[in-house]
């Protein structure tokens, strides 16, 4: 039954862990380690069913393989879910048991923070295993580095659409003024862009507008705001059948994960002549930062490497033009090409 499941069919390993003493119930999915050990966060959620948890971890680990490959990292894709109400199960003993579970995978899976797991939890896991990043002794909050990558991704899109990467005089709307959105706004302003910000948190918008020379727009009016670049930096799924017809921009490029409600929306945007930068490519500098922490390196190096997000994205845009397809399809092809090349040249253990 399990091996016949189509969702399972291309995963290398799916491991279930229980610890009766602490109540730990976890699933670790290792999708692909062709390019290196699998890396992906641990999500803690009270899933409706075990099937839902399995489906989520399989989907997320698959996506991590593509994200790592598209960022030119020597890493594969993995993800873990811990089942349960985060408020009830977040106990040190449970995270220690989970750390031992991660450790027994012998470095094939490296964990990190995700929904409902944070730096303090990674510190507990690190008591039991070396295969964890995002601890308090690590490289720190990746958000400004993620934003730096998004900034260079936006410049790459501008180069493709307008023939020059400079954001001087360009109008950018940023949806979501959190950790990524704020840093992105600062970089765009420094490059000469006119920036309009929006957030459901009205106080955050007001405070930002007092400090910086930005316009503001209400969350419900954000999509129809005329601009060159619409930068989604809030939550997923906000580019969908309802919002796409409202868009009045040339480019959709921002930091949010799972921006499109459905994969087919990449083609819908293309039909409307809107260039969409795939989320997993343009926000890849977050992964570059945690990879740097695991593989060894400094925060300054991660920041420097984040700029290469723009070069890679431009290559994918050109590939999409050549193939007359979406940049999302081209990004997948780019990642698959790296993985196939990795299969032909297996790494020699040092
Ligand atoms: P955050 O929680 O700091 O900020 C998100 C902001 O979006 C909040 O201010 C929130 O009020 C706002 N928001 C939520 N729903 C909204 C809506 N409907 N309209 C307008 N604003 C809304 O999160 P973050 O770390 O800045 O991450 C932003 C996005 O980028 C997320 O999708 C995240 O998964 C993704 N991402 C973040 C990183 C990183 O390094 N932080 C890396 C990769 C991807």
mmCIF file with all atom_site columns, N, CA and C in Angstrom, residues 6 12 69 74 77 114 130 138-139 175 195 233 249 259 279 287 289 317:
data_model
loop_
_atom_site.group_PDB
_atom_site.id
_atom_site.type_symbol
_atom_site.label_atom_id
_atom_site.label_alt_id
_atom_site.label_comp_id
_atom_site.label_asym_id
_atom_site.label_entity_id
_atom_site.label_seq_id
_atom_site.pdbx_PDB_ins_code
_atom_site.Cartn_x
_atom_site.Cartn_y
_atom_site.Cartn_z
_atom_site.occupancy
_atom_site.B_iso_or_equiv
_atom_site.pdbx_formal_charge
_atom_site.auth_seq_id
_atom_site.auth_comp_id
_atom_site.auth_asym_id
_atom_site.auth_atom_id
_atom_site.pdbx_PDB_model_num
ATOM 1  N N  . UNK A 1 6   ? 1.324  7.159  -5.002  1.00 0.00 ? 6   UNK A N  1
ATOM 2  C CA . UNK A 1 6   ? 2.043  7.973  -5.996  1.00 0.00 ? 6   UNK A CA 1
ATOM 3  C C  . UNK A 1 6   ? 2.840  9.085  -5.318  1.00 0.00 ? 6   UNK A C  1
ATOM 4  N N  . UNK A 1 12  ? 13.255 9.010  -1.409  1.00 0.00 ? 12  UNK A N  1
ATOM 5  C CA . UNK A 1 12  ? 14.262 7.998  -1.076  1.00 0.00 ? 12  UNK A CA 1
ATOM 6  C C  . UNK A 1 12  ? 13.915 7.263  0.215   1.00 0.00 ? 12  UNK A C  1
ATOM 7  N N  . UNK A 1 69  ? 18.384 22.721 -5.333  1.00 0.00 ? 69  UNK A N  1
ATOM 8  C CA . UNK A 1 69  ? 19.014 22.564 -6.659  1.00 0.00 ? 69  UNK A CA 1
ATOM 9  C C  . UNK A 1 69  ? 18.998 23.892 -7.420  1.00 0.00 ? 69  UNK A C  1
ATOM 10 N N  . UNK A 1 74  ? 24.930 22.355 -2.652  1.00 0.00 ? 74  UNK A N  1
ATOM 11 C CA . UNK A 1 74  ? 25.248 20.929 -2.618  1.00 0.00 ? 74  UNK A CA 1
ATOM 12 C C  . UNK A 1 74  ? 24.388 20.202 -1.581  1.00 0.00 ? 74  UNK A C  1
ATOM 13 N N  . UNK A 1 77  ? 16.747 17.510 -0.713  1.00 0.00 ? 77  UNK A N  1
ATOM 14 C CA . UNK A 1 77  ? 15.518 17.997 -0.101  1.00 0.00 ? 77  UNK A CA 1
ATOM 15 C C  . UNK A 1 77  ? 14.959 17.051 0.943   1.00 0.00 ? 77  UNK A C  1
ATOM 16 N N  . UNK A 1 114 ? 10.894 25.889 11.339  1.00 0.00 ? 114 UNK A N  1
ATOM 17 C CA . UNK A 1 114 ? 9.783  25.985 10.383  1.00 0.00 ? 114 UNK A CA 1
ATOM 18 C C  . UNK A 1 114 ? 8.560  26.448 11.185  1.00 0.00 ? 114 UNK A C  1
ATOM 19 N N  . UNK A 1 130 ? 24.319 16.715 15.708  1.00 0.00 ? 130 UNK A N  1
ATOM 20 C CA . UNK A 1 130 ? 25.019 17.820 15.016  1.00 0.00 ? 130 UNK A CA 1
ATOM 21 C C  . UNK A 1 130 ? 24.265 18.241 13.766  1.00 0.00 ? 130 UNK A C  1
ATOM 22 N N  . UNK A 1 138 ? 24.176 29.909 15.667  1.00 0.00 ? 138 UNK A N  1
ATOM 23 C CA . UNK A 1 138 ? 24.308 29.864 14.201  1.00 0.00 ? 138 UNK A CA 1
ATOM 24 C C  . UNK A 1 138 ? 24.520 31.236 13.586  1.00 0.00 ? 138 UNK A C  1
ATOM 25 N N  . UNK A 1 139 ? 24.080 31.369 12.343  1.00 0.00 ? 139 UNK A N  1
ATOM 26 C CA . UNK A 1 139 ? 24.343 32.611 11.603  1.00 0.00 ? 139 UNK A CA 1
ATOM 27 C C  . UNK A 1 139 ? 23.266 33.677 11.806  1.00 0.00 ? 139 UNK A C  1
ATOM 28 N N  . UNK A 1 175 ? 3.667  43.849 -0.435  1.00 0.00 ? 175 UNK A N  1
ATOM 29 C CA . UNK A 1 175 ? 2.560  43.331 0.375   1.00 0.00 ? 175 UNK A CA 1
ATOM 30 C C  . UNK A 1 175 ? 3.142  42.513 1.526   1.00 0.00 ? 175 UNK A C  1
ATOM 31 N N  . UNK A 1 195 ? 8.364  53.331 -3.326  1.00 0.00 ? 195 UNK A N  1
ATOM 32 C CA . UNK A 1 195 ? 7.838  52.137 -2.670  1.00 0.00 ? 195 UNK A CA 1
ATOM 33 C C  . UNK A 1 195 ? 6.492  52.416 -1.999  1.00 0.00 ? 195 UNK A C  1
ATOM 34 N N  . UNK A 1 233 ? 5.130  39.609 0.001   1.00 0.00 ? 233 UNK A N  1
ATOM 35 C CA . UNK A 1 233 ? 6.041  39.226 1.096   1.00 0.00 ? 233 UNK A CA 1
ATOM 36 C C  . UNK A 1 233 ? 5.227  38.898 2.353   1.00 0.00 ? 233 UNK A C  1
ATOM 37 N N  . UNK A 1 249 ? 0.423  45.406 -12.969 1.00 0.00 ? 249 UNK A N  1
ATOM 38 C CA . UNK A 1 249 ? 1.880  45.452 -12.852 1.00 0.00 ? 249 UNK A CA 1
ATOM 39 C C  . UNK A 1 249 ? 2.502  44.650 -13.991 1.00 0.00 ? 249 UNK A C  1
ATOM 40 N N  . UNK A 1 259 ? 3.437  31.441 -3.192  1.00 0.00 ? 259 UNK A N  1
ATOM 41 C CA . UNK A 1 259 ? 2.705  32.643 -3.609  1.00 0.00 ? 259 UNK A CA 1
ATOM 42 C C  . UNK A 1 259 ? 1.459  32.292 -4.419  1.00 0.00 ? 259 UNK A C  1
ATOM 43 N N  . UNK A 1 279 ? 8.669  31.657 -6.622  1.00 0.00 ? 279 UNK A N  1
ATOM 44 C CA . UNK A 1 279 ? 8.967  31.932 -5.205  1.00 0.00 ? 279 UNK A CA 1
ATOM 45 C C  . UNK A 1 279 ? 10.186 31.166 -4.715  1.00 0.00 ? 279 UNK A C  1
ATOM 46 N N  . UNK A 1 287 ? 17.578 29.775 2.379   1.00 0.00 ? 287 UNK A N  1
ATOM 47 C CA . UNK A 1 287 ? 18.186 28.439 2.392   1.00 0.00 ? 287 UNK A CA 1
ATOM 48 C C  . UNK A 1 287 ? 19.706 28.541 2.236   1.00 0.00 ? 287 UNK A C  1
ATOM 49 N N  . UNK A 1 289 ? 21.510 30.781 3.441   1.00 0.00 ? 289 UNK A N  1
ATOM 50 C CA . UNK A 1 289 ? 22.033 31.156 4.766   1.00 0.00 ? 289 UNK A CA 1
ATOM 51 C C  . UNK A 1 289 ? 22.147 29.947 5.691   1.00 0.00 ? 289 UNK A C  1
ATOM 52 N N  . UNK A 1 317 ? 14.864 32.963 -16.737 1.00 0.00 ? 317 UNK A N  1
ATOM 53 C CA . UNK A 1 317 ? 13.949 33.773 -17.567 1.00 0.00 ? 317 UNK A CA 1
ATOM 54 C C  . UNK A 1 317 ? 14.317 33.579 -19.043 1.00 0.00 ? 317 UNK A C  1
#
